[in-house]
Tab-separated table of C-alpha atoms in Angstrom:
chain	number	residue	atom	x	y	z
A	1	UNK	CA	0.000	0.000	0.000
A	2	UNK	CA	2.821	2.218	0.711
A	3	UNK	CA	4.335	1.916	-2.304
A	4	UNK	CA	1.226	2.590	-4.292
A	5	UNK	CA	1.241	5.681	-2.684
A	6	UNK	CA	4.305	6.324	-3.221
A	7	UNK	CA	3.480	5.655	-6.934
A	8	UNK	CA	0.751	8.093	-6.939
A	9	UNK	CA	2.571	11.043	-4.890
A	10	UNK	CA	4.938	10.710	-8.191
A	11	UNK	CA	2.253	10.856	-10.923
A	12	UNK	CA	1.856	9.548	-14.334
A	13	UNK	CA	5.290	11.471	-15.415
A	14	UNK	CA	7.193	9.329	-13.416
A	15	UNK	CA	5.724	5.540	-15.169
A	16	UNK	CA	7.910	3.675	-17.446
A	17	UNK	CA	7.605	4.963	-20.934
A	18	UNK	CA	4.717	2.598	-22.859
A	19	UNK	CA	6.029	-0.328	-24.860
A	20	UNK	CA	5.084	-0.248	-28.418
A	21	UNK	CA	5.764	-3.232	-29.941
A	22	UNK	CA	6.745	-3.830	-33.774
A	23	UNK	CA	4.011	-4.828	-36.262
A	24	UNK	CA	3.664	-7.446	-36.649
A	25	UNK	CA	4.193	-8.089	-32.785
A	26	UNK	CA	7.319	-10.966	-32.583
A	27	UNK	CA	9.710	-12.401	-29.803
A	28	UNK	CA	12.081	-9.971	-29.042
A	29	UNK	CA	15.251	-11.129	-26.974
A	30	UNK	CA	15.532	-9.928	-23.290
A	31	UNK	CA	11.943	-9.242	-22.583
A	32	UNK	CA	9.097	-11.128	-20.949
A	33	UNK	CA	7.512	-12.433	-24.441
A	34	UNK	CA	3.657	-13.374	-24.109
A	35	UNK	CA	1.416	-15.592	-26.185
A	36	UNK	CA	-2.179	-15.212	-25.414
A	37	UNK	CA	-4.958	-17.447	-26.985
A	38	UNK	CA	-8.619	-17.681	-26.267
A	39	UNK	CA	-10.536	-20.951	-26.875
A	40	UNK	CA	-10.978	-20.708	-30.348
A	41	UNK	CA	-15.073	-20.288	-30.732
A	42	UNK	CA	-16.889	-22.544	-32.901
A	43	UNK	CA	-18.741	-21.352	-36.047
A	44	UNK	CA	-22.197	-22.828	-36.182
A	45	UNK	CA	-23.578	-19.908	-34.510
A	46	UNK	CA	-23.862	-16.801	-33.117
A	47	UNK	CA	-21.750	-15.963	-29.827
A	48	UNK	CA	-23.782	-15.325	-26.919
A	49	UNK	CA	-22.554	-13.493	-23.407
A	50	UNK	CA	-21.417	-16.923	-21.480
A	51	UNK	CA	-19.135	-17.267	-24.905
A	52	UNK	CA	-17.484	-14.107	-24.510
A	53	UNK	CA	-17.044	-13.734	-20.731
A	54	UNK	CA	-16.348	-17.916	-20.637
A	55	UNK	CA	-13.072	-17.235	-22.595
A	56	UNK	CA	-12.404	-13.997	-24.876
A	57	UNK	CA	-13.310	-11.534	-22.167
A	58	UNK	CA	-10.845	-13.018	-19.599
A	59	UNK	CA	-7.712	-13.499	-22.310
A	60	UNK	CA	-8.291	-9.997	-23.618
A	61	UNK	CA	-8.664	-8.855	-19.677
A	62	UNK	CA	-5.380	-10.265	-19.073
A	63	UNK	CA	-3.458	-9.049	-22.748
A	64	UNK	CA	-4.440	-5.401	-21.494
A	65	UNK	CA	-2.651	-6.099	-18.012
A	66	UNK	CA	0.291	-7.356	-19.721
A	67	UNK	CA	0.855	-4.443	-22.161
A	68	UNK	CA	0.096	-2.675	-19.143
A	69	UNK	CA	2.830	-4.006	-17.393
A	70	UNK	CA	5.515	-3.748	-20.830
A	71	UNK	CA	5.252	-6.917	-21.737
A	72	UNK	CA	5.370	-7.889	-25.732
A	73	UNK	CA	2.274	-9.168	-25.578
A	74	UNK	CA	0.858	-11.302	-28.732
A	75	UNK	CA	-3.057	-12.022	-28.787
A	76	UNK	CA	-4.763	-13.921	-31.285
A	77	UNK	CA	-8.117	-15.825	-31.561
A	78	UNK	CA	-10.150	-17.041	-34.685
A	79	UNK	CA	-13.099	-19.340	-35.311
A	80	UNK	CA	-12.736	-23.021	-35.424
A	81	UNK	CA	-14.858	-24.227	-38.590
A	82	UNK	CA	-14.243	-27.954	-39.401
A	83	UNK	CA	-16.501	-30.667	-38.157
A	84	UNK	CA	-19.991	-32.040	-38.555
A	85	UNK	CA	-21.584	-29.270	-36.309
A	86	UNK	CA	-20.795	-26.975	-39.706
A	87	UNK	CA	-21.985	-29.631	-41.600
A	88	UNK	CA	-25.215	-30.680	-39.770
A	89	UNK	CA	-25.796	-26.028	-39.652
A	90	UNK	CA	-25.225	-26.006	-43.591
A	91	UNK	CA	-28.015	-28.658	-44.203
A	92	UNK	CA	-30.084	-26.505	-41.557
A	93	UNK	CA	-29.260	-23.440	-43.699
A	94	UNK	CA	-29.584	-24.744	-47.083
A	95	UNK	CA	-25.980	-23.639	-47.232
A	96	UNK	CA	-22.639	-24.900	-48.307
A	97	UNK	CA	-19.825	-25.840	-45.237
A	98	UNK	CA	-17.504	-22.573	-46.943
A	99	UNK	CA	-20.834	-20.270	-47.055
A	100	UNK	CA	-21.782	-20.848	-42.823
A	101	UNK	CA	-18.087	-20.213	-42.139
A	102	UNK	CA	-18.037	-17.191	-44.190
A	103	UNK	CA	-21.388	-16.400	-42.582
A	104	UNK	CA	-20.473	-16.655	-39.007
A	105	UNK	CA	-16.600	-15.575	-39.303
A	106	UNK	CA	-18.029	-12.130	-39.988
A	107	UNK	CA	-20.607	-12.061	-37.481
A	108	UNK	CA	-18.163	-13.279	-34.890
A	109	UNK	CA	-15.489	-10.633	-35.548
A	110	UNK	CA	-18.807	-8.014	-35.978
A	111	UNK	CA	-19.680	-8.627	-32.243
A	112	UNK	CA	-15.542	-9.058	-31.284
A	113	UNK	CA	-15.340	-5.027	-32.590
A	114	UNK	CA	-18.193	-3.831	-30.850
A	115	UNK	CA	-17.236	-5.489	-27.391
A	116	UNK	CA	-13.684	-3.816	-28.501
A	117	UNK	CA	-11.631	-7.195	-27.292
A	118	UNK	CA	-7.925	-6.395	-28.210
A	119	UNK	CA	-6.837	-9.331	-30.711
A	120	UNK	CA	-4.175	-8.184	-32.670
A	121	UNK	CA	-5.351	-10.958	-34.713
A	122	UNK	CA	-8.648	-12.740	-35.398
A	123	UNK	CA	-8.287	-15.230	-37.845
A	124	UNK	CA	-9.792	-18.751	-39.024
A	125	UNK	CA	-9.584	-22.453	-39.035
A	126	UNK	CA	-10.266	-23.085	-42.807
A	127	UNK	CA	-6.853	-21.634	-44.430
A	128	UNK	CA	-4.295	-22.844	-46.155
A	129	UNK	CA	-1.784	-22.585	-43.298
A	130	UNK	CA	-3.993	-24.788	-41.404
A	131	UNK	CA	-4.076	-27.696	-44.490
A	132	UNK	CA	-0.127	-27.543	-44.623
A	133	UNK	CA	0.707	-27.453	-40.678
A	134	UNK	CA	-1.950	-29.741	-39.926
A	135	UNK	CA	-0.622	-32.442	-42.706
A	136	UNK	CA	2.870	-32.080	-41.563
A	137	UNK	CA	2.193	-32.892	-38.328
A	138	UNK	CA	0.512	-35.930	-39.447
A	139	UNK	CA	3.482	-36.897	-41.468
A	140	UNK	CA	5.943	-36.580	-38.866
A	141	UNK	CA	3.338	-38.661	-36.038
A	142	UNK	CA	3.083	-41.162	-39.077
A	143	UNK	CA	6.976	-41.196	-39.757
A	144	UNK	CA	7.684	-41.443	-35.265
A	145	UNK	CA	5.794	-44.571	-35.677
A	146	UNK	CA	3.376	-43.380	-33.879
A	147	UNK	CA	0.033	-43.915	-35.701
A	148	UNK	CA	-1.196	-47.113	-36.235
A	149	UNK	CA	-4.891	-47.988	-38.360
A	150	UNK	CA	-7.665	-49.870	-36.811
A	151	UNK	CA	-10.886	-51.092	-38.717
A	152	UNK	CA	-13.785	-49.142	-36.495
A	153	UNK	CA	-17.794	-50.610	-36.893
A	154	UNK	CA	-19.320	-47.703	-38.186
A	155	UNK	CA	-22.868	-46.792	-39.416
A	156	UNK	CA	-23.477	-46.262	-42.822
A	157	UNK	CA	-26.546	-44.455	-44.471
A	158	UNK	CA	-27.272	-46.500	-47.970
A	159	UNK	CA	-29.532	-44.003	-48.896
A	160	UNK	CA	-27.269	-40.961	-48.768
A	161	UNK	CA	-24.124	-43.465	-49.198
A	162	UNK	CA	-21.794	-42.158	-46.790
A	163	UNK	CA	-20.477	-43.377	-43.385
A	164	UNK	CA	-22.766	-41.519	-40.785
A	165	UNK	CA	-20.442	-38.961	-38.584
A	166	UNK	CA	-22.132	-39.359	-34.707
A	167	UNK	CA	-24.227	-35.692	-34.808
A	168	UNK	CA	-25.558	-37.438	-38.026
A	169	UNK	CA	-27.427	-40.363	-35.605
A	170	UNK	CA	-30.087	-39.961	-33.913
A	171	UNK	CA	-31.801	-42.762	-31.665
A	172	UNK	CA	-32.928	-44.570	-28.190
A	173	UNK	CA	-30.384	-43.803	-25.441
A	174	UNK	CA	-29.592	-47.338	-24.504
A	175	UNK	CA	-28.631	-46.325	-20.994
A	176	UNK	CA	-32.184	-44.339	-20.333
A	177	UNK	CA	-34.459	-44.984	-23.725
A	178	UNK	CA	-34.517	-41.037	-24.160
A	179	UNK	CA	-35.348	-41.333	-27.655
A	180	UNK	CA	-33.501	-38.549	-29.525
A	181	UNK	CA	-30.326	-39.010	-28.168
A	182	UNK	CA	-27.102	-38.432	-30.500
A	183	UNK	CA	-24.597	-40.325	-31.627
A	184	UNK	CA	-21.980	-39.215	-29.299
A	185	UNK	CA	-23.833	-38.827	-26.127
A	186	UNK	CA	-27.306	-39.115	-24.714
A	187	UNK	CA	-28.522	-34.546	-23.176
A	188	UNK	CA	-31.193	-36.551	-20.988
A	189	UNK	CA	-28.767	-38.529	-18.961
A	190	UNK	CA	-25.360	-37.264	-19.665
A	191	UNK	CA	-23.524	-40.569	-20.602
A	192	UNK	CA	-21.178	-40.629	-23.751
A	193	UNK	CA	-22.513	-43.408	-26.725
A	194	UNK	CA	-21.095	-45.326	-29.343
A	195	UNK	CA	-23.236	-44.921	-32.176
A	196	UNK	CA	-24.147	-48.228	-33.291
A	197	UNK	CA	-25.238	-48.826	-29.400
A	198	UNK	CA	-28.308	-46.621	-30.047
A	199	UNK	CA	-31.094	-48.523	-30.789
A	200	UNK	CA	-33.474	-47.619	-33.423
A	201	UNK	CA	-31.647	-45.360	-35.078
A	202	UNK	CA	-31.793	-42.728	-37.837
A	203	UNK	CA	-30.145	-40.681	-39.925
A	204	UNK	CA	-30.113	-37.107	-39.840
A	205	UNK	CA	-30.214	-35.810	-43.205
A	206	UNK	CA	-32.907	-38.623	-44.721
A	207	UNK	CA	-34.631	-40.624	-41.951
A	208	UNK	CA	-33.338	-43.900	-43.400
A	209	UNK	CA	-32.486	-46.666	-41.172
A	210	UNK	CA	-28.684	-47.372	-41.922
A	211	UNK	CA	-26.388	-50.382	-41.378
A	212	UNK	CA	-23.060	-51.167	-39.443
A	213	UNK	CA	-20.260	-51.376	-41.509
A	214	UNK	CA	-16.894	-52.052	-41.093
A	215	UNK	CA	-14.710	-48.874	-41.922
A	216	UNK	CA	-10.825	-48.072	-41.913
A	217	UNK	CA	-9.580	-45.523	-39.283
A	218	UNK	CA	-6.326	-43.837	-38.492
A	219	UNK	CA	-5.356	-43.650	-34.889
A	220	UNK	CA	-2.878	-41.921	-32.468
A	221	UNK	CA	-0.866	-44.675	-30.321
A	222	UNK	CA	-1.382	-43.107	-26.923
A	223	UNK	CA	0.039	-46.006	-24.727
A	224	UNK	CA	3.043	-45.359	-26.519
A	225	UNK	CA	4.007	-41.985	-24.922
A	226	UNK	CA	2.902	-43.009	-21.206
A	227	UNK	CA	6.210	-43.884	-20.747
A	228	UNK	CA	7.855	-40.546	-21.164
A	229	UNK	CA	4.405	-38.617	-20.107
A	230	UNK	CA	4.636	-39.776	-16.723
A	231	UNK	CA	7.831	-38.384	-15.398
A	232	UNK	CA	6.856	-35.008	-17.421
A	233	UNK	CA	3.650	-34.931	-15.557
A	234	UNK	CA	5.658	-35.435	-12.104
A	235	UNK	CA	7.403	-32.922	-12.893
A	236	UNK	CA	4.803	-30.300	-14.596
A	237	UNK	CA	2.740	-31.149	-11.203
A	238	UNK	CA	5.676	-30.583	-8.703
A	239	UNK	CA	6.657	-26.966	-10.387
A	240	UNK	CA	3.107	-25.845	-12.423
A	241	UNK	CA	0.315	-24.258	-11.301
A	242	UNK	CA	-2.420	-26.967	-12.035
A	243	UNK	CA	-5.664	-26.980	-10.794
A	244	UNK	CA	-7.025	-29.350	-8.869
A	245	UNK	CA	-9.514	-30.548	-11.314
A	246	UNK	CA	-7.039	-30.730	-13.981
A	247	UNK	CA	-4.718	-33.023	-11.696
A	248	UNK	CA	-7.563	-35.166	-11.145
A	249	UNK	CA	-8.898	-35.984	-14.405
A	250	UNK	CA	-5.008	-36.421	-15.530
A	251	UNK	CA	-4.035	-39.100	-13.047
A	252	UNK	CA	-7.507	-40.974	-13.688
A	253	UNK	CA	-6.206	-41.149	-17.258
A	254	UNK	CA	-2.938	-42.542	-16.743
A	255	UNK	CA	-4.161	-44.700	-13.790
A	256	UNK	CA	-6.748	-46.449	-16.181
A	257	UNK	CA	-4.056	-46.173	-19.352
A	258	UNK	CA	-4.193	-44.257	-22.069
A	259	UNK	CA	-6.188	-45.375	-24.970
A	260	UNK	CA	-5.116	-45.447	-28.863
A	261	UNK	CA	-7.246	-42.529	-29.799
A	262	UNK	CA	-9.177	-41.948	-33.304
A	263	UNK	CA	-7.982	-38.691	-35.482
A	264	UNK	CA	-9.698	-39.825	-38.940
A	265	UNK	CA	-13.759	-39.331	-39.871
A	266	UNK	CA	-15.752	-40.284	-43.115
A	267	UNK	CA	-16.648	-36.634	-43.745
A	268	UNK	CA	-16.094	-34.420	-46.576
A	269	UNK	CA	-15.739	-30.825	-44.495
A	270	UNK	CA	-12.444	-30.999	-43.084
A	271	UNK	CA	-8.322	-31.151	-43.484
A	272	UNK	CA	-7.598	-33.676	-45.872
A	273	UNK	CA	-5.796	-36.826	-44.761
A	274	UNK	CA	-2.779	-36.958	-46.910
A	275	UNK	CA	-2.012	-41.020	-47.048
A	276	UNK	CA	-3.113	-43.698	-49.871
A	277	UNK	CA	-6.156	-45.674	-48.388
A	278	UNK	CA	-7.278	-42.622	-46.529
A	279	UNK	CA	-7.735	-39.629	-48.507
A	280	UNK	CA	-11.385	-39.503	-48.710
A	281	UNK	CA	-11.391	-39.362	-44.894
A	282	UNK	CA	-10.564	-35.893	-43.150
A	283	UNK	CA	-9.082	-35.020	-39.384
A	284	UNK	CA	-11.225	-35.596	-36.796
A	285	UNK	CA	-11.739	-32.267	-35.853
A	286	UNK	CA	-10.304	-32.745	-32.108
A	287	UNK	CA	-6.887	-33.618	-33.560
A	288	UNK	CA	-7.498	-30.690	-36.069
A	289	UNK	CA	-8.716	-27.465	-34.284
A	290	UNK	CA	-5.851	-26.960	-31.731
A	291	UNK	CA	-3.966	-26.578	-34.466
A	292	UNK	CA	-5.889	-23.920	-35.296
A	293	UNK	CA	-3.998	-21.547	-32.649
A	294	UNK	CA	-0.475	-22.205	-34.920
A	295	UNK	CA	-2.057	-21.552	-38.196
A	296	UNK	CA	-3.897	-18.424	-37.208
A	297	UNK	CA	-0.642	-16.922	-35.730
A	298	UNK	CA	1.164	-18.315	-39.005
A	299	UNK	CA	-1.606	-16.337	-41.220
A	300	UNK	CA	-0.715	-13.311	-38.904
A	301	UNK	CA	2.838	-13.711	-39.286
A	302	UNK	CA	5.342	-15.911	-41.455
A	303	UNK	CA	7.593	-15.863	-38.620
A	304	UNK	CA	4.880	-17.677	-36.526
A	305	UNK	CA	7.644	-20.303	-35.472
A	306	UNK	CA	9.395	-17.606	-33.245
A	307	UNK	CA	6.437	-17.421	-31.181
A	308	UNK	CA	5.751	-21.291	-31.154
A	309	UNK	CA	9.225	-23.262	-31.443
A	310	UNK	CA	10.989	-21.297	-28.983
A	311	UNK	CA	11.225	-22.740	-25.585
A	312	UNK	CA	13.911	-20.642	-24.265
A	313	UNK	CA	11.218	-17.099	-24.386
């Protein structure tokens, strides 16, 4: 308190000159170098309050205090856009996958402006940066060894002829019989599905009753990196700042083992995969958005790797 005081008595002629970084803002040697990212909203709709406060309002809080404080301060955002929520809003629409990204991009960066949120860059999932960045990190994973395919039993509408992606099935929650529960998880009673466990089930787009097939899947060998995750985690935990829920959930998953985990779907709105056998599949879009933070800083600037490859700043 005293030195507050202190602080005042002196008046604003006595504060450390402003720091105004280059444009565009990059890593600059000596100085406390900040990256700053909010969740990356999704693009099926319009953001609402609990969006903005949940995650933009609180990163863009926090980039003011740190160019308050002279730190080179980088903060970027963007909508995520792949996935079959933009596909299941586009039939909705009567619109393509590009046209609701387009759509909502602008409307999200509308409502960004008038709430005046500080990004020094808003950008996108569905860019070119993201195709090439995404697809090389696949190819190194794949060239690690540390990929492996699976065959998956998968439904598959005959009547639209296409694989069914999970918020294309609808159906009886087998756990409750709610009987419009989704292919991924039941809103009545909470618990996560398999989609050929529903029971009667439907398609989405045509109401036809489709079939389990057997379909090829690319997947990320978890178990493999327990090993070396462990003793990082140890560590992380001993010197981070963790929260408690965070700890939890962690330890549950390498108590029970990690899983191989699936980063391929029969879609058509997505990142390509580049590998024979594959390439009419795209990237799941869990394995896909967090990329999403890299290219959007790498549309901002070509020197993106400064900001993400440097572990010394």
């Amino acid at each position: 308190v005293t030195a507050a005081a202190e602080a005042w008595a002196r008046g604003a002629a006595a504060l450390p000159k402003p720091w105004k970084p280059q444009k565009p803002v990059l890593p600059v040697e000596g100085m406390r170098n900040v990256l700053i990212t909010s969740a990356l909203p999704y693009v099926n709709n319009v953001p609402h309050l609990g969006n903005i406060i949940g995650c933009v309002l609180s990163a863009d809080t926090f980039a003011r205090y740190c160019r308050l404080r002279n730190w080179n301060t980088l903060y970027v955002c963007g909508t995520d856009e792949y996935g079959t929520a933009t596909e299941t809003k586009a039939v909705e629409e009567g619109l393509t996958p590009q046209e609701i990204c387009n759509k909502y991009n602008a409307i999200h960066a509308d409502i960004y402006r008038w709430f005046d949120i500080s990004f020094d860059y808003f950008g996108r999932t569905t860019t070119p940066h993201q195709t090439t960045i995404a697809q090389d990190i696949f190819q190194r994973l794949l060239a690690r060894g540390f990929l492996l395919q699976d065959t998956v039993e998968q439904l598959r509408c005959e009547n639209c002829q296409r694989f069914l992606a999970d918020r294309f099935v609808e159906g009886t929650c087998p756990f409750c019989s709610y009987e419009e529960a989704r292919g991924d998880q039941c809103d009545k009673c909470g618990k996560l599905i398999n989609a050929v466990e529903l029971k009667n089930p439907q398609c989405k787009l045509c109401r036809s009753v489709p079939v389990v097939k057997p379909t090829q899947h690319l997947f990320l060998d978890l178990p493999k990196l327990e090993e070396r995750l462990e003793p990082w985690l140890e560590q992380s935990w001993a010197t981070g700042d963790w929260t408690a829920n965070a700890r939890y959930i962690t330890r549950s998953w390498i108590r029970d083992g990690l899983k191989p985990r699936c980063i391929t779907r029969d879609l058509k709105w997505g990142t390509p995969v580049p590998l024979d056998g594959f390439r009419d599949k795209v990237f799941y879009v869990w394995f896909d958005a967090p990329i999403g933070y890299l290219s959007i800083t790498a549309n901002y600037t070509d020197q993106w790797e400064r900001w993400w490859k440097n572990p010394q700043q």
